[in-house]
Amino acid sequence: MRERNSYTILSNIQRVSSRRVNLIALIAVIVIAGFTAGCSGDKSILDPAGQAARDVTLIWWIMLSFSAVVLIVVTVLWLYAFKPREVTRTAAQERGIARRWIIGGGIVLPVASITALLAFGVPAGQRMLPLGEPAEVIEVIGHQWWFEVRYPNAEGGEVVTANHLVMPVGEPVDFNVSGADVIHGFWIPRLGGKIDMIPGRVNRIRLEADIPAVFGAQCAELCGVGHAHMHLHVESLPREEYDAWLGARQDEQLSALATADADQEEVRDAFRTHCASCHQVAGVSSGNIGPDLSDIGSRATLGAGVMVMEEGAVSQWLKHHQTLKPGNRMPSHGDMDTDTLDALGAWLETLSP
C-alpha cells in the first residue's frame, strides 16, 4: 500500500511538472517572439554595419547559443529527476556523483566558457583600440543631457556641432570621448561596443562604418533625470560628401549665413540678449555652456533626439522645452513674448549650410 501511494504521489508530481513545462515553453515562445520585434532598427546590435559590431554580434550569438544549451540540459535533468525509479546506489556512489557534478559543473564548465569568451572577446576588443595607422579623429563630449561633437583636424579650422555626428564611410575613425559633468556612455550599437565618457579623462575607441547610413546612438550610462532623452544622430557619408559637410561648417561660412539678412538684426539682438551667454552662433555670439547652434537648422533632431527638426519645431522647443525634456538646463523664456519666440525660432531654423 505504501509503495502504491508513493508511486501515485510521484505520478502526480510528474503530471504537474509536465504541465508546468508546457506552460513555461509557451511563455518562452511568446517572449522570444516579442524580443525578435526589437532585432532591427538603428540601434540594434543584431544589424551590424561595421567589423567591430560584427565581432560583438558574433559574441552575442555564441553566448545566446551556449545559454540555450545550458537551459535545455538543465531542463532535461530537472525532468529526469522527477522520473519514478528505484534507488540502488550506495552512499559512496552518491558522493562520487556529487563530486563529478561539482568538478564538471562548478570548475570545468565555467573555465571552458570563460576561456571561449576570452578567445573571441580579446581580439574583438583589440580591433576597437586606436592602433596602427592614424585615423580620422572626432571628439565627443557628454553633457547633461546632450552631446558636443568636435572635428579638431578639419581643414580650415575646428568644426563644432551638437547631437549630430557625421563620419566618413569605409575608414576607421578614432572617437576621443570624455564627460563634462558626470559619467556618460558613448555607444553606437550598429558600429561597435560602448565606452565610458569620464570627466577629466579621454577614452578612445576606433569604429568604422561599412555603408552610408543613419545610425542611432544613446548615452549608455545612467547620468541623471534626462538620461533616457540623450540621443545622438549619427550619419556616415562617402569621403567627398563628408569633406563637403565639414567645409560647409567652417566659421566663415556660418558667420555669413547667420548675418546675411539685414532685416533679421532685431531677431539677432534678441538672441544676443537672451541666449548668447550660453549658446554660440558663428558671427553672432560665443557662449559655450549649451550646444553650439551655428548649424542647428541642418540637424535631424532637437533636444538630443526628443523632437524631429521640422518647420516650427525650434519655436515649440523654446516655448515648451521643460515639458518636452524635463530637467534640461535651459531656463524658461517667460520674459519673451510669443511673437519674439516665434521669430527667434524661425531665424534659428534658417541656420543651415
Short mmCIF file of C-alpha atoms in Angstrom, two decimals:
data_model
loop_
_atom_site.label_atom_id
_atom_site.label_comp_id
_atom_site.label_asym_id
_atom_site.label_seq_id
_atom_site.Cartn_x
_atom_site.Cartn_y
_atom_site.Cartn_z
CA MET A 1 0.00 0.00 0.00
CA ARG A 2 2.78 2.39 0.95
CA GLU A 3 4.62 1.70 -2.34
CA ARG A 4 1.40 2.32 -4.31
CA ASN A 5 0.86 5.65 -2.53
CA SER A 6 4.46 6.67 -3.21
CA TYR A 7 4.05 5.80 -6.88
CA THR A 8 0.79 7.79 -7.05
CA ILE A 9 2.45 10.83 -5.49
CA LEU A 10 5.38 10.65 -7.90
CA SER A 11 2.99 10.26 -10.86
CA ASN A 12 1.03 13.32 -9.76
CA ILE A 13 4.24 15.33 -9.39
CA GLN A 14 5.30 14.22 -12.86
CA ARG A 15 1.96 15.29 -14.39
CA VAL A 16 2.10 18.67 -12.64
CA SER A 17 5.70 19.13 -13.74
CA SER A 18 4.78 18.26 -17.33
CA ARG A 19 2.01 20.87 -17.33
CA ARG A 20 4.39 23.44 -15.88
CA VAL A 21 6.98 22.67 -18.54
CA ASN A 22 4.37 23.11 -21.27
CA LEU A 23 3.32 26.43 -19.74
CA ILE A 24 6.92 27.58 -19.45
CA ALA A 25 7.57 26.58 -23.07
CA LEU A 26 4.52 28.55 -24.24
CA ILE A 27 5.59 31.62 -22.27
CA ALA A 28 9.13 31.30 -23.66
CA VAL A 29 7.84 31.19 -27.24
CA ILE A 30 5.71 34.31 -26.67
CA VAL A 31 8.58 36.19 -25.00
CA ILE A 32 11.07 35.23 -27.72
CA ALA A 33 8.60 36.28 -30.42
CA GLY A 34 8.25 39.65 -28.71
CA PHE A 35 12.01 40.07 -28.43
CA THR A 36 12.52 39.42 -32.14
CA ALA A 37 10.49 42.55 -32.86
CA GLY A 38 13.41 44.53 -31.45
CA CYS A 39 16.11 42.85 -33.53
CA SER A 40 16.15 45.55 -36.20
CA GLY A 41 16.33 49.33 -36.22
CA ASP A 42 19.03 51.97 -36.00
CA LYS A 43 20.14 50.82 -32.51
CA SER A 44 20.17 47.05 -32.96
CA ILE A 45 23.37 45.09 -32.32
CA LEU A 46 21.88 42.32 -34.48
CA ASP A 47 22.09 44.52 -37.59
CA PRO A 48 25.82 45.34 -37.64
CA ALA A 49 27.27 47.86 -40.10
CA GLY A 50 30.96 47.60 -39.18
CA GLN A 51 33.58 45.00 -38.29
CA ALA A 52 33.62 45.89 -34.59
CA ALA A 53 29.85 45.48 -34.45
CA ARG A 54 30.05 42.14 -36.25
CA ASP A 55 32.51 40.96 -33.61
CA VAL A 56 30.09 41.99 -30.86
CA THR A 57 27.18 40.31 -32.65
CA LEU A 58 29.15 37.06 -33.05
CA ILE A 59 29.98 37.01 -29.34
CA TRP A 60 26.31 37.68 -28.55
CA TRP A 61 25.18 34.73 -30.67
CA ILE A 62 27.78 32.47 -29.06
CA MET A 63 26.61 33.46 -25.58
CA LEU A 64 22.96 33.00 -26.55
CA SER A 65 23.60 29.57 -28.08
CA PHE A 66 25.61 28.39 -25.09
CA SER A 67 22.93 29.67 -22.69
CA ALA A 68 20.24 27.87 -24.71
CA VAL A 69 22.19 24.60 -24.50
CA VAL A 70 22.61 25.02 -20.74
CA LEU A 71 18.88 25.74 -20.38
CA ILE A 72 17.95 22.63 -22.35
CA VAL A 73 20.35 20.39 -20.41
CA VAL A 74 19.18 21.71 -17.04
CA THR A 75 15.53 21.29 -18.07
CA VAL A 76 16.11 17.69 -19.20
CA LEU A 77 17.93 16.86 -15.96
CA TRP A 78 15.15 18.50 -13.96
CA LEU A 79 12.53 16.34 -15.67
CA TYR A 80 14.69 13.26 -15.23
CA ALA A 81 14.95 13.96 -11.51
CA PHE A 82 11.16 13.57 -11.21
CA LYS A 83 11.10 10.25 -13.06
CA PRO A 84 9.99 7.38 -10.75
CA ARG A 85 12.83 4.91 -10.31
CA GLU A 86 14.26 2.57 -7.74
CA VAL A 87 17.31 3.96 -5.97
CA THR A 88 20.05 1.33 -5.68
CA ARG A 89 23.13 3.49 -5.27
CA THR A 90 25.22 3.34 -2.13
CA ALA A 91 26.26 6.38 -0.11
CA ALA A 92 29.76 6.20 -1.60
CA GLN A 93 28.31 6.21 -5.12
CA GLU A 94 26.15 9.23 -4.27
CA ARG A 95 29.21 11.09 -3.03
CA GLY A 96 31.06 10.21 -6.24
CA ILE A 97 28.22 11.55 -8.37
CA ALA A 98 28.09 14.75 -6.33
CA ARG A 99 31.85 15.16 -6.71
CA ARG A 100 31.60 14.80 -10.50
CA TRP A 101 28.85 17.43 -10.65
CA ILE A 102 30.96 19.84 -8.61
CA ILE A 103 34.05 19.31 -10.75
CA GLY A 104 32.21 19.30 -14.07
CA GLY A 105 29.57 21.94 -13.43
CA GLY A 106 31.47 24.11 -10.97
CA ILE A 107 35.00 24.07 -12.40
CA VAL A 108 35.31 22.61 -15.91
CA LEU A 109 32.22 24.26 -17.43
CA PRO A 110 32.91 27.81 -16.11
CA VAL A 111 36.60 27.64 -17.06
CA ALA A 112 35.78 26.39 -20.57
CA SER A 113 33.08 29.00 -21.15
CA ILE A 114 35.20 31.90 -19.87
CA THR A 115 38.16 30.73 -21.97
CA ALA A 116 35.96 30.59 -25.07
CA LEU A 117 34.61 34.09 -24.43
CA LEU A 118 38.13 35.44 -23.94
CA ALA A 119 39.25 33.76 -27.17
CA PHE A 120 36.60 35.69 -29.07
CA GLY A 121 36.39 38.82 -26.91
CA VAL A 122 40.06 39.84 -26.59
CA PRO A 123 40.70 40.06 -30.38
CA ALA A 124 37.40 41.91 -30.81
CA GLY A 125 38.43 44.44 -28.17
CA GLN A 126 41.86 44.84 -29.77
CA ARG A 127 40.23 45.82 -33.06
CA MET A 128 38.44 48.71 -31.33
CA LEU A 129 41.70 50.19 -29.99
CA PRO A 130 43.24 53.15 -31.87
CA LEU A 131 46.28 51.16 -33.05
CA GLY A 132 48.19 51.15 -36.33
CA GLU A 133 47.82 53.85 -38.97
CA PRO A 134 46.47 57.27 -37.91
CA ALA A 135 42.74 57.68 -38.46
CA GLU A 136 40.19 60.46 -38.66
CA VAL A 137 39.66 61.93 -35.18
CA ILE A 138 36.29 63.05 -33.82
CA GLU A 139 35.90 64.30 -30.27
CA VAL A 140 32.61 63.67 -28.44
CA ILE A 141 31.90 65.26 -25.06
CA GLY A 142 28.94 64.20 -22.95
CA HIS A 143 26.93 66.88 -21.13
CA GLN A 144 23.74 66.63 -19.09
CA TRP A 145 21.92 65.81 -21.40
CA TRP A 146 23.38 66.36 -24.85
CA PHE A 147 26.45 65.51 -26.95
CA GLU A 148 29.06 68.04 -28.07
CA VAL A 149 30.83 66.93 -31.27
CA ARG A 150 34.16 68.40 -32.41
CA TYR A 151 36.30 67.87 -35.51
CA PRO A 152 39.71 69.19 -34.39
CA ASN A 153 41.60 68.32 -37.58
CA ALA A 154 39.16 69.72 -40.14
CA GLU A 155 40.81 71.72 -42.91
CA GLY A 156 40.20 75.40 -42.36
CA GLY A 157 39.81 75.09 -38.60
CA GLU A 158 37.94 73.13 -35.96
CA VAL A 159 34.27 72.37 -36.60
CA VAL A 160 31.86 72.16 -33.65
CA THR A 161 28.29 70.89 -33.63
CA ALA A 162 25.91 69.18 -31.21
CA ASN A 163 23.82 65.99 -31.15
CA HIS A 164 24.65 65.33 -34.81
CA LEU A 165 27.71 63.28 -35.71
CA VAL A 166 28.86 62.73 -39.29
CA MET A 167 31.68 60.30 -40.16
CA PRO A 168 33.28 59.02 -43.37
CA VAL A 169 32.34 55.61 -44.79
CA GLY A 170 34.89 52.84 -45.17
CA GLU A 171 37.55 54.49 -43.00
CA PRO A 172 38.50 53.91 -39.37
CA VAL A 173 37.53 56.78 -37.08
CA ASP A 174 39.06 57.33 -33.65
CA PHE A 175 36.49 58.72 -31.23
CA ASN A 176 38.06 60.59 -28.31
CA VAL A 177 35.31 60.75 -25.69
CA SER A 178 35.03 62.46 -22.32
CA GLY A 179 32.43 63.84 -19.94
CA ALA A 180 31.88 67.47 -18.98
CA ASP A 181 29.98 66.90 -15.72
CA VAL A 182 29.19 63.26 -14.81
CA ILE A 183 29.98 59.89 -16.37
CA HIS A 184 28.14 59.29 -19.64
CA GLY A 185 28.33 56.39 -22.10
CA PHE A 186 29.16 56.58 -25.83
CA TRP A 187 27.52 53.78 -27.79
CA ILE A 188 26.65 53.35 -31.47
CA PRO A 189 25.21 49.80 -31.35
CA ARG A 190 25.41 49.10 -35.09
CA LEU A 191 29.08 50.11 -35.22
CA GLY A 192 30.60 48.57 -32.08
CA GLY A 193 30.84 48.44 -28.32
CA LYS A 194 30.30 51.16 -25.74
CA ILE A 195 32.86 53.19 -23.85
CA ASP A 196 32.55 55.43 -20.78
CA MET A 197 32.77 59.22 -21.09
CA ILE A 198 34.53 60.23 -17.87
CA PRO A 199 35.14 63.83 -16.70
CA GLY A 200 38.83 64.68 -16.72
CA ARG A 201 39.79 61.65 -18.80
CA VAL A 202 39.84 60.97 -22.55
CA ASN A 203 38.89 57.43 -23.61
CA ARG A 204 39.37 56.28 -27.19
CA ILE A 205 37.57 53.79 -29.38
CA ARG A 206 38.05 53.04 -33.08
CA LEU A 207 34.95 52.34 -35.17
CA GLU A 208 34.28 52.04 -38.88
CA ALA A 209 31.06 52.19 -40.90
CA ASP A 210 30.84 49.90 -43.93
CA ILE A 211 27.86 51.58 -45.57
CA PRO A 212 26.37 55.07 -45.92
CA ALA A 213 23.54 55.08 -43.41
CA VAL A 214 21.94 56.76 -40.42
CA PHE A 215 22.62 55.17 -37.04
CA GLY A 216 21.14 55.75 -33.63
CA ALA A 217 23.40 56.31 -30.64
CA GLN A 218 22.47 56.58 -27.00
CA CYS A 219 24.04 57.54 -23.70
CA ALA A 220 24.64 54.13 -22.12
CA GLU A 221 25.41 55.23 -18.55
CA LEU A 222 22.75 56.47 -16.13
CA CYS A 223 23.56 60.18 -15.84
CA GLY A 224 20.54 61.85 -14.28
CA VAL A 225 16.93 62.70 -14.95
CA GLY A 226 17.45 63.36 -18.67
CA HIS A 227 19.41 60.18 -19.39
CA ALA A 228 16.65 58.49 -21.40
CA HIS A 229 16.41 61.56 -23.66
CA MET A 230 20.13 61.75 -24.51
CA HIS A 231 20.35 60.54 -28.10
CA LEU A 232 22.94 61.15 -30.81
CA HIS A 233 22.13 61.21 -34.52
CA VAL A 234 24.98 59.51 -36.42
CA GLU A 235 25.37 59.60 -40.19
CA SER A 236 28.05 58.03 -42.38
CA LEU A 237 28.86 59.66 -45.73
CA PRO A 238 31.26 58.96 -48.60
CA ARG A 239 34.54 60.87 -48.19
CA GLU A 240 33.65 63.55 -50.78
CA GLU A 241 30.31 64.30 -49.11
CA TYR A 242 31.93 64.19 -45.68
CA ASP A 243 34.56 66.76 -46.70
CA ALA A 244 31.84 68.95 -48.20
CA TRP A 245 29.82 68.68 -44.99
CA LEU A 246 32.81 69.80 -42.93
CA GLY A 247 33.65 72.61 -45.35
CA ALA A 248 30.13 74.00 -45.15
CA ARG A 249 30.51 74.33 -41.39
CA GLN A 250 33.63 76.46 -41.27
CA ASP A 251 33.22 79.57 -39.13
CA GLU A 252 33.46 81.98 -42.05
CA GLN A 253 30.58 80.38 -43.92
CA LEU A 254 28.44 80.02 -40.81
CA SER A 255 29.10 83.66 -39.88
CA ALA A 256 27.98 84.77 -43.33
CA LEU A 257 24.88 82.59 -43.02
CA ALA A 258 23.87 84.00 -39.65
CA THR A 259 24.34 87.67 -40.58
CA ALA A 260 23.31 87.67 -44.25
CA ASP A 261 19.81 89.12 -43.84
CA ALA A 262 19.89 92.71 -42.60
CA ASP A 263 16.15 92.53 -41.82
CA GLN A 264 16.89 89.93 -39.13
CA GLU A 265 19.03 92.24 -36.99
CA GLU A 266 16.23 92.68 -34.44
CA VAL A 267 15.98 88.92 -34.02
CA ARG A 268 19.75 88.63 -33.68
CA ASP A 269 19.66 91.32 -30.99
CA ALA A 270 17.05 89.27 -29.11
CA PHE A 271 19.32 86.25 -29.38
CA ARG A 272 22.29 88.23 -28.08
CA THR A 273 20.22 89.46 -25.13
CA HIS A 274 18.60 86.19 -24.07
CA CYS A 275 20.69 83.33 -25.49
CA ALA A 276 24.25 84.45 -26.23
CA SER A 277 25.67 83.80 -22.77
CA CYS A 278 25.04 80.04 -23.21
CA HIS A 279 24.97 79.39 -26.96
CA GLN A 280 27.33 80.11 -29.82
CA VAL A 281 26.19 81.17 -33.26
CA ALA A 282 29.15 81.92 -35.51
CA GLY A 283 29.36 85.66 -36.16
CA VAL A 284 26.74 86.47 -33.53
CA SER A 285 27.74 85.05 -30.12
CA SER A 286 30.37 82.90 -28.43
CA GLY A 287 28.61 81.23 -25.47
CA ASN A 288 29.92 77.78 -24.58
CA ILE A 289 27.61 76.48 -21.83
CA GLY A 290 24.94 74.97 -24.08
CA PRO A 291 25.04 73.42 -27.56
CA ASP A 292 26.56 75.34 -30.48
CA LEU A 293 23.63 76.46 -32.65
CA SER A 294 25.56 77.67 -35.69
CA ASP A 295 24.11 74.93 -37.94
CA ILE A 296 21.02 73.97 -35.95
CA GLY A 297 18.72 74.22 -38.96
CA SER A 298 20.51 71.32 -40.66
CA ARG A 299 20.20 68.88 -37.77
CA ALA A 300 17.82 65.96 -37.85
CA THR A 301 16.50 66.42 -34.31
CA LEU A 302 16.18 68.90 -31.45
CA GLY A 303 16.86 68.43 -27.75
CA ALA A 304 19.23 65.49 -28.34
CA GLY A 305 16.61 63.45 -30.12
CA VAL A 306 13.35 64.41 -28.41
CA MET A 307 11.92 66.28 -31.44
CA VAL A 308 12.18 65.91 -35.21
CA MET A 309 13.55 69.05 -36.87
CA GLU A 310 10.76 70.49 -38.99
CA GLU A 311 9.19 73.88 -39.62
CA GLY A 312 8.15 75.47 -36.33
CA ALA A 313 10.00 72.89 -34.22
CA VAL A 314 12.52 75.34 -32.74
CA SER A 315 9.73 77.70 -31.71
CA GLN A 316 7.90 74.85 -29.98
CA TRP A 317 11.11 73.84 -28.22
CA LEU A 318 11.70 77.39 -26.97
CA LYS A 319 8.17 77.57 -25.57
CA HIS A 320 7.81 74.08 -24.10
CA HIS A 321 11.32 72.67 -23.61
CA GLN A 322 10.78 71.68 -19.96
CA THR A 323 7.66 69.73 -20.93
CA LEU A 324 9.39 68.06 -23.87
CA LYS A 325 12.57 67.26 -21.95
CA PRO A 326 12.07 67.62 -18.18
CA GLY A 327 15.11 68.66 -16.21
CA ASN A 328 17.12 70.21 -19.04
CA ARG A 329 19.36 73.10 -18.02
CA MET A 330 17.90 75.79 -20.29
CA PRO A 331 15.99 78.45 -18.32
CA SER A 332 12.42 79.41 -19.16
CA HIS A 333 11.71 82.26 -21.56
CA GLY A 334 8.87 83.90 -19.69
CA ASP A 335 10.43 87.31 -20.30
CA MET A 336 9.89 86.98 -24.08
CA ASP A 337 6.53 87.26 -25.81
CA THR A 338 5.22 84.64 -28.23
CA ASP A 339 5.97 86.70 -31.34
CA THR A 340 9.61 87.11 -30.33
CA LEU A 341 9.96 83.39 -29.63
CA ASP A 342 8.39 82.54 -32.99
CA ALA A 343 10.70 84.95 -34.81
CA LEU A 344 13.72 83.62 -32.93
CA GLY A 345 12.77 80.04 -33.76
CA ALA A 346 12.23 80.85 -37.44
CA TRP A 347 15.63 82.56 -37.64
CA LEU A 348 17.45 79.66 -35.98
CA GLU A 349 15.86 77.25 -38.47
CA THR A 350 17.50 79.21 -41.32
CA LEU A 351 20.96 78.40 -39.93
CA SER A 352 21.53 75.50 -42.30
CA PRO A 353 24.63 75.42 -44.55
#
